[in-house]
Structure formats: C-alpha cells, structure tokens
Amino acid sequence: MAEMQHVAIVGGGATGAALAYFLSLREVKVTILEAKTDVGFGVSKANSGIVHGGFHLPVSTLEGKLELQGNQAFKKLAQELHFPYNRCGIIMAAFSQEELAIVEGFYRRGVENRVPGMEWCSPERLRELEPGLADGVLGGLLAPDGGVVEPYGYVFSLCSQARRNGAEILTDFRVEKARFADGKWHISASDGRSCTADYVVNAAGLYADKVSAVFGGESFSILPRKGDEYLLDKTVPYRPGHVIFPVPTEHSKGVLVIPTAGGTTMVGPTARMTEDKEDTSTTAQDREEIFKIAQKMIPAVSQRDIIASFCGLRPVLQNWTGKFMLQISAKAPALIQAAGIQSPGLTASPAIAEYLIGLLEKAGLNAPCKKEVAPLPEYAKPLREMTPEEADLKFQEDPAWTKIVCRCEMVSEAEIVRAVRMGHTTLDGVKFFTRAGMGRCQAGFCTARILQIIARETGKTVQEITKRGGASRITAENEVAK
Amino acid sequence: MKELFCDIAVIGAGAAGLSAAHAAASCGASTAVIDREEAPGGVLLQCIHNGFGLHYFREELTGPEYAERMALQVRKAQVKMLSGHTAISITPCGEEHELILYSGKTGVTRLHAGAVILATGCRERTRANIAVPGDRPAGVFTAGLAQKLVNMEGVAPGKRAVIVGSGDIGLIMARRLTWSGIEVARVVEIQPYPSGLARNIAQCLDDFGIRLDLATRITGIYGRDRVESVTLSPLSDPGKTEKIHCDTVLFSVGLIPENELARKCGVRLHPVTGGAVTDSAHMTSVPGIFACGNALHVHDLADYASAEGALCGKSAVDFLRGERAPADIPVEAGLNLRYTAPCGCRPGVPNRFYMRPAKVLNNAVFRAVQGNTVLKTQRLQAARPAEMLTMEITVNDPAAGVIRFELEGEEA
C-alpha cells in the first residue's frame, strides 16, 4: 500500500479545523500548523458566533451557497461533536417603511434561496416571538434555522476529533520558510521545527497574505475589519430568544443582540477597518454607538450589565470581488488558497471544508474515505448541567468533580484538569474550554486556583503561565518574599 | 448523597458568617457554617495587614489573626464547620430549607436547616463594569486578586503598577506592592474625593509618597501581550491625556454584594446596595432566610460586619423559637444618604442602622426623624461616602409612621 499523502493546513481556525476534521475521515495524513499557542486563538475566537440563516446573500454566489450548506451541516455536526450550539432562529426587524422594504427583500431572497422555514412576521407575530422588541416594529423575517455557536468550542471539538482520527496539531508554529522540492513542500517554523507535506492549504486568516507570499503563491493583501462586542451578565432583565438583526449596512450585517450559546447576551459588532492585524482595542465611542443601535431594537439592553468586552478582527481581502478566495493557486504548486474567510465564514466552514477537499482532489490528492474512523465522542456533560445526583456519581469517579473552582460559571477542578490535559495550557485556553473565568467576576476569584492547577498539571511555575501564549505572562518573573 | 441536619446554616465563613454562627450557637442552636475555601476566614486570610479587631476584640489584629480568633470562638461553641463546601442551591421545603452542597472531599450533601443566614460577602467590580476601553493584555487585575497572588501565592503581579480607584483594597495594595519592590506609578480616582478610609490614604499612600489623582478617569489600557501603558484624563479637561508606562493595572472600583444564591431562591434585592432587603431582624423577603455582612451591604470594617453578623445570628434563633416581633416601622434613607440597612425598625427596643453618605459634607448634622419629631441628632465634623454612618435608635410609637435618616451640611 502506498504511503498516505500528507496535507498541511496553515491555520487552526474554523476553516482549518473544519478541513482537518473532514480530511481526518479520509486516508490522508493531516497536520495543522497554528501560529498561536492554541487553535482558534486568531479570527475564530472573537466574533458573534452566528450560524447565519441563509438569506443575506444570493445562493448564486459562492459565499451564499456555502453559507446555506454550512448552516444545514451545523445541526448534524453539533449532534455528533457536542459543541455548544443553539438553533434559536434569527429575526430581522424593521422599524421604518424604508427598512421594511429592505427586510422584505431579504425575506424574498431567503425564499428564493429555499431557506427552510423562512417566515414573514407581522408586528404581532414578532412581539409574540420576541416580547422585548421595541415599540414601533413594523414587521420582519424569521429564519428558524439560524442560530448561535460557541466559536472556540466549535474549533476545539473539530480539532479534538480530528486528532482522534490521527491528525496532528502543531501550535506556536509560525511558518517562516517553505521550499518545494522533490514534489513536496518543506516547511519550517521560526523556532526551527519543520514539516513536509504533499499539499498545503493556506487558511491563515489575517495572515493568509503573508503565508501566500512564503509559499510563492498569489500576491494579495488582507486587512482587518474590527468588531467590538460586549457581553452582558446572565441576569439581564431581558435576554432575547432569537438573534436579533438590524437592517444591514454596506459593509456588515450591523449590530446584533445575541443570546449566546453560553447563556449570556452579547451586543455587537462594529465594523471598522484598520491597518494593524493585532489591533483588538475597543473604544468608548463605538461602545456608545453599539448600545444606541441595540437599544433601538431591544430597549432593555443596558451598559450596566456589561461583564466583558472584546474586539475581533475579520480578514478582509483587498481588491477582490466577493469575499472568499477559495482556489488552487495558479502560481505555486500544490497550494490551495482559503483566504478572506470573513462573515459568513464561520457558518460556511463545514461547507468550505468540503469545497477545499474538492479542490485538493482536483489538484491530485488521492484521499478515499477511511474504512474505520474513531467513534464519535460522548457528550462530556459539564457540572453546571448535572443534577446533584449526577454530580455525586461523578464524585465517586473523581472527587475533583465536586470541587468548584469557578463559582460564577460553576466549573469544577476536574473540568479544568481535563482542559489542561487536552492541551489548553493558557488561562484563555482553559477559559474558552470550560467557561471558567467567563462569568460576572471575570476570574477575580478563580484565577489563583486555575494558575495552580495549570502549574501542577504542566510542571510549569505559576510565573511561566500566560494568558494566551507569547509574552502574555500573568505575573512577573520574580517571587515575593513570603 | 449524604444528609445533614441543623437548626441554622450559615453560608460563608468570613467576618460576618463566623460571628453569626457563634451568636447562634451561643443561643443553643445547632449551627453549621458552609464555606468554599479550605480554611475559615474568607477574605480576611489574604488581608495580612493590621487594623482589624479594634472594635470587636478591642485590640489591633491582622486579618488572619482576626479570622483565627473568630474560628476558635466558633469551634468552642460546637459549630459544625463545613470547609471546602460550596452551596449550590437553597430550596424552601415546608418549614425548613434544603441546601445542596458540593465538596471535593465528601461529594454532594443535602443539608436541612431551620433557618439560613447568607453571609456570602461581596465581589469586586471589574474593568468591564466601568467599561475601560483599549486592549485586553495580561496584567489587569482586581485589587483583591492581586492581593491574593502576592499574599497567598507569593507571586508578584508585575513590576510597575497603576491603581484605578481609591477603594480600601487598592490603597492597601499600593503599600503592599511598594513593600514588595513593585513601583506604584499612580493611583487615580474618578470622584473628587477618595473612596477609601482617611487612615488608609495617610498610611498607604502619603507615607510612601504615592501620588493620588482625584477627579481623573482612566481612558484606555494598551499593550498587546502584557500591559504597556494606560491613559488618564482629568474630568475638568477631558481633552487632556496623560500616558503612563506600566505593566500592571489594579482595579479597586467598588464592591458588589454576592447574592446569586439569594437571587435564585427569590430573595428581594435592594436596588441601591445590591444586597437583600431586610427587616429589623435581618430577615430577607423569604421567611427563614437572613442576611448580614458584606452580602447585605458593603461595610468599611470587618468589625462592623461581625457586629451585624452577631445580631443576625441571634435573630435567626429567635425566629426558630417562634418569637415574632411586632410589625416593623419602615425606615428610609432621606437627604444625602444612599441607603439604610436594615430597612425596618422594631418598636420598643434599640435598633442599630448603617448607612452611607451620598457626598462629602462638612459640619454635618446627622439625624433620625419620624414625622415632625427629631428622634436623635449627631454632629459630625465631616461625612464622607467612604465612611459608613451608624446610629442606634429606640422608637416607641409605630403609629407616628416612617422613620427617615437625613444628613445635612456644607458641601465640600
């Protein structure tokens, strides 16, 4: 039997992770090369987490088609891999005659796109669906198959199942050089590690332009479009039951009010272009603007309930028609470009993965389906979802299950240990995997304990532990005299 | 699942909870204290500075010493100490309450209690609560977390810090960091007056030459991996920006009573304090559930929280014994006062009230009024939001209506 061909995926975000997962079900060797310290730590970790409804774009466009296919794939994927996902439905509401005409247009597009269950709603019907909508709503659409996903949970689940199927994930692997020789790519990282591959997929998010240049691929430029988001406490006076969309603007789908898959409410994002690929700063002006727009739709939304804010970056291809660049490189051998994956990229990612596999095959990859794949994971029920009786049974297995570390989100020591053992060794990694530190106290109470657990499990000192890799150390190097 | 029974369950083994448990047990009630941490004392254990106990023990102690005294009293009074236990829920069950406790040592316990005292303390407001824009680097801490890291874990949070807010923990940490070789570049306070006690301003900032900028706002935190700088602007001139290089930012911007359990079991919360609304017996809107200490309203001193806990512990025992006091006279916070705790006054006996000024007032008159009758007057050189006011009154005539506390003085 011939040796399995090897695909290296540069970038472990939603695109790279979905591709790795679907490729791992085939007879092919898969390696993710992730520049950051954990998968999903780039574009994927900081966005609205929307599984879009399939009515924004015509299905005749690549993005529109992949969005619709991706939307339908999410249901099954979530059942199989158990990441936090809620098919709560999307409402787009109109508050003026002008907006009404636009929303009607989206409704018609949804119907043309054959979006399942697409419904036009009277003001009465909207109020029945979403009692907290502002007065003066004139009508709107409901896309019941739209929903929310926890984007980092999604990426973690894909990667972990890909790994069980033999995929390899190299983190902190910053691709620096690549040479094509003897029919293979020879890739080296800035720290001296190397990897060879028959095919390379460039799914490097904001840095896809730089990665393309390293491989001698197409020359293009990617700039970030910033999106500030605000998370509200679980005890907000009103949490919507659906994702609430405004009428979109030219460059974005606008400020949304989102019932997140994690049980909080989120408002955002903004859409502001920047030159700086690491600029995730938020501003007071944009905060005021976000809340003004959100309150027009849901008046109960208030800055008083903010528990966290962050800014995500969407990778926007410059001088490119459409959004996504999904193609076999015309310049470099055995290179597939998956660049410019901005909204609806998260929704589309399962479909993008299948599309990329098609491109890889077109480029010569021979990857028949595996006869046997790893069994699907069992649902790792978090402590917060257990009854006291169930928790007591888990205690018999491991006493750390009833040892609470994060009080706001009710996370046990057993769950933190599991996160660390699965490779999430930063404070943010543990947070994204378990929700510890994501609640209203913002890790004021649990940080010290989590640092201890990470240190114990990894053999590192507390001083060596970082927030999210690199130089983001939590404490200074020196100790304090006890 | 284990089952335990007691007359009184106290949640939280801090200054208020231990004192409440001691009082309840001293009255003969079988009492259990539930606490998440491995050792009793709550936040006192990380407060290694002195200044505790002057009122309650009549001597000056450190936080851990104060906790140890309290824990010893409680042990002697035969209180059952359930350390390392987290209370998950409280469910009223006929005449009693059923608590579910999780512990890494004993698994899940169902505790049946006649009455419950919430002494769950408070949590710190965070950067997000005051919505400071900018980056999200490592090196941003609440003052209490930094205190825990330095005093309990022996690690330094950074090398050069800016402290936002002049709450007491922030002031104490300014001194603690300085002693640990960490430079405190600035303390900034948005109000025109300090939020912490005057003695802490003197002993923690002035003695070390640490600069306090009042009426100043933090407008941004910057740095990719670790904090690199913050920007400050005076309220009087928002266009002016000062950039300070630092690798650490501490937030000491207020405390919020922890009342998740209370909220979940339907206890009515006070819109100003965030703690429970309580009657003269410190009972909440749910019969048999009591509240005291920082879970009820944020106190200046542990001693006051303990004093309140002791009253609460005794009231809970009275309740279990079926003693029902005559109806309370309603109490409200009037002129220049933000709130009172408790919110009711029991006729015919002395009642102690705690309240907080809304602004700084000099040569102030602090009084309790019922109808047109002034019940009691105190003169104060100065009243500050940082310093709680307290007054004990005895009111004999419920028919004369609502009791109102007021504060008048010259604006500073």
Coordinates of C-alpha atoms in Angstrom, one line a residue, chain B residues 80-255:
Chain B
K80 CA -20.0 22.4 62.6
M81 CA -17.5 23.8 60.1
L82 CA -18.0 22.6 56.6
S83 CA -14.9 24.0 54.9
G84 CA -14.3 23.2 51.2
H85 CA -18.1 23.1 50.6
T86 CA -19.9 25.2 48.0
A87 CA -23.6 25.9 48.5
I88 CA -25.3 25.3 45.1
S89 CA -28.9 26.0 46.0
I90 CA -31.4 26.8 48.7
T91 CA -34.9 25.4 48.4
P92 CA -37.6 26.2 50.9
C93 CA -39.1 22.8 52.0
G94 CA -42.1 23.2 54.3
E95 CA -40.9 24.8 57.5
E96 CA -37.3 24.2 56.7
H97 CA -34.8 24.9 54.0
E98 CA -32.9 22.3 51.9
L99 CA -29.3 23.3 50.8
I100 CA -27.3 21.4 48.3
L101 CA -23.6 21.4 49.0
Y102 CA -20.7 20.3 46.7
S103 CA -17.4 19.3 48.1
G104 CA -14.2 17.8 46.8
K105 CA -13.9 15.8 50.0
T106 CA -17.4 14.5 50.6
G107 CA -19.2 14.8 47.3
V108 CA -22.8 16.1 47.4
T109 CA -24.6 16.8 50.7
R110 CA -28.2 17.7 51.3
L111 CA -28.3 19.9 54.4
H112 CA -31.7 20.5 56.1
A113 CA -31.8 23.7 58.1
G114 CA -34.5 25.5 60.0
A115 CA -33.1 28.9 59.0
V116 CA -30.4 30.1 56.7
I117 CA -28.0 33.0 57.1
L118 CA -26.5 34.4 54.0
A119 CA -23.0 35.8 54.8
T120 CA -21.6 35.3 51.3
G121 CA -19.6 38.5 51.2
C122 CA -19.0 40.6 48.1
R123 CA -17.1 40.6 44.9
E124 CA -15.0 43.3 43.3
R125 CA -16.2 45.4 40.4
T126 CA -14.0 44.8 37.4
R127 CA -12.6 46.7 34.5
A128 CA -15.6 45.7 32.4
N129 CA -18.0 47.2 35.0
I130 CA -16.6 50.6 34.4
A131 CA -16.1 49.8 30.7
V132 CA -12.5 50.9 30.2
P133 CA -11.7 50.7 26.5
G134 CA -8.4 49.7 24.9
D135 CA -6.6 46.4 24.5
R136 CA -7.0 43.2 26.6
P137 CA -3.5 42.3 27.7
A138 CA -2.4 40.2 30.6
G139 CA -1.5 42.3 33.7
V140 CA -5.0 43.6 34.5
F141 CA -6.2 42.5 38.0
T142 CA -8.8 43.4 40.5
A143 CA -7.0 44.7 43.7
G144 CA -8.2 41.7 45.7
L145 CA -6.9 39.2 43.1
A146 CA -3.5 40.9 43.2
Q147 CA -3.6 40.8 47.0
K148 CA -4.3 37.0 46.9
L149 CA -1.5 36.5 44.4
V150 CA 1.0 38.5 46.5
N151 CA 0.0 37.4 50.0
M152 CA -1.2 33.8 49.4
E153 CA 0.7 32.6 46.3
G154 CA 3.9 34.6 46.8
V155 CA 3.9 35.9 43.2
A156 CA 4.4 39.5 42.0
P157 CA 1.7 40.7 39.6
G158 CA 4.2 42.9 37.8
K159 CA 6.9 45.5 38.1
R160 CA 5.2 48.9 37.7
A161 CA 1.6 49.4 38.5
V162 CA -1.2 52.0 38.1
I163 CA -4.1 51.5 40.6
V164 CA -7.5 52.6 39.4
G165 CA -9.9 53.6 42.1
S166 CA -9.1 54.5 45.7
G167 CA -11.1 51.8 47.4
D168 CA -9.5 50.4 50.6
I169 CA -8.2 47.3 49.0
G170 CA -6.5 49.4 46.3
L171 CA -4.9 51.6 48.9
I172 CA -3.7 48.6 51.0
M173 CA -2.3 47.1 47.8
A174 CA -0.4 50.3 46.9
R175 CA 1.5 49.9 50.1
R176 CA 1.9 46.1 49.7
L177 CA 3.2 46.4 46.2
T178 CA 5.7 49.1 47.3
W179 CA 6.9 46.9 50.0
S180 CA 7.3 44.0 47.5
G181 CA 9.5 46.1 45.3
I182 CA 6.8 46.9 42.8
E183 CA 6.6 50.5 41.8
V184 CA 3.2 52.2 42.1
A185 CA 3.2 54.9 39.4
R186 CA -0.1 56.4 40.3
V187 CA -3.5 56.0 42.0
V188 CA -6.4 57.5 40.1
E189 CA -9.9 58.2 41.4
I190 CA -12.8 59.4 39.3
Q191 CA -14.6 61.1 42.3
P192 CA -13.3 64.4 43.6
Y193 CA -12.8 62.7 47.0
P194 CA -11.1 59.4 47.9
S195 CA -13.2 56.2 48.1
G196 CA -11.2 54.6 50.9
L197 CA -10.8 55.4 54.6
A198 CA -8.7 58.5 55.5
R199 CA -6.4 56.4 57.6
N200 CA -5.6 54.3 54.5
I201 CA -4.8 57.4 52.4
A202 CA -2.3 58.5 55.1
Q203 CA -0.7 55.2 55.9
C204 CA -0.7 53.6 52.4
L205 CA -0.2 56.5 50.0
D206 CA 1.1 59.6 51.8
D207 CA 3.7 57.7 53.9
F208 CA 5.2 56.3 50.7
G209 CA 4.9 59.4 48.5
I210 CA 2.4 57.7 46.1
R211 CA 0.5 60.2 44.0
L212 CA -3.3 60.2 44.1
D213 CA -5.0 62.0 41.2
L214 CA -8.6 62.8 42.1
A215 CA -11.3 63.6 39.6
T216 CA -9.3 61.7 37.0
R217 CA -10.5 59.0 34.6
I218 CA -8.7 56.1 33.0
T219 CA -9.4 56.3 29.3
G220 CA -7.6 53.3 28.0
I221 CA -5.4 50.3 28.7
Y222 CA -2.8 49.4 26.0
G223 CA -0.4 46.6 25.3
R224 CA -0.6 43.5 23.0
D225 CA 0.6 40.7 25.3
R226 CA 1.2 42.4 28.6
V227 CA 0.0 45.9 29.7
E228 CA 2.4 48.5 28.3
S229 CA 0.6 51.8 29.2
V230 CA -2.6 53.4 30.4
T231 CA -4.0 56.8 29.5
L232 CA -5.6 59.2 32.0
S233 CA -7.7 62.3 31.6
P234 CA -8.8 64.8 34.2
L235 CA -12.5 65.3 34.3
S236 CA -12.0 69.0 34.2
D237 CA -10.3 68.8 30.9
P238 CA -11.3 65.6 29.0
G239 CA -9.2 66.6 26.0
K240 CA -6.0 66.3 28.0
T241 CA -4.4 62.9 28.0
E242 CA -1.5 61.6 30.1
K243 CA 0.1 58.4 29.2
I244 CA 1.8 56.3 31.9
H245 CA 4.0 53.4 31.2
C246 CA 3.3 50.4 33.4
D247 CA 2.9 46.6 33.1
T248 CA 0.2 46.2 35.7
V249 CA -3.2 47.8 36.3
L250 CA -5.2 47.1 39.5
F251 CA -8.8 47.9 39.8
S252 CA -10.3 48.9 43.1
V253 CA -13.5 50.4 41.9
G254 CA -16.1 49.2 44.4
L255 CA -17.6 46.0 45.7

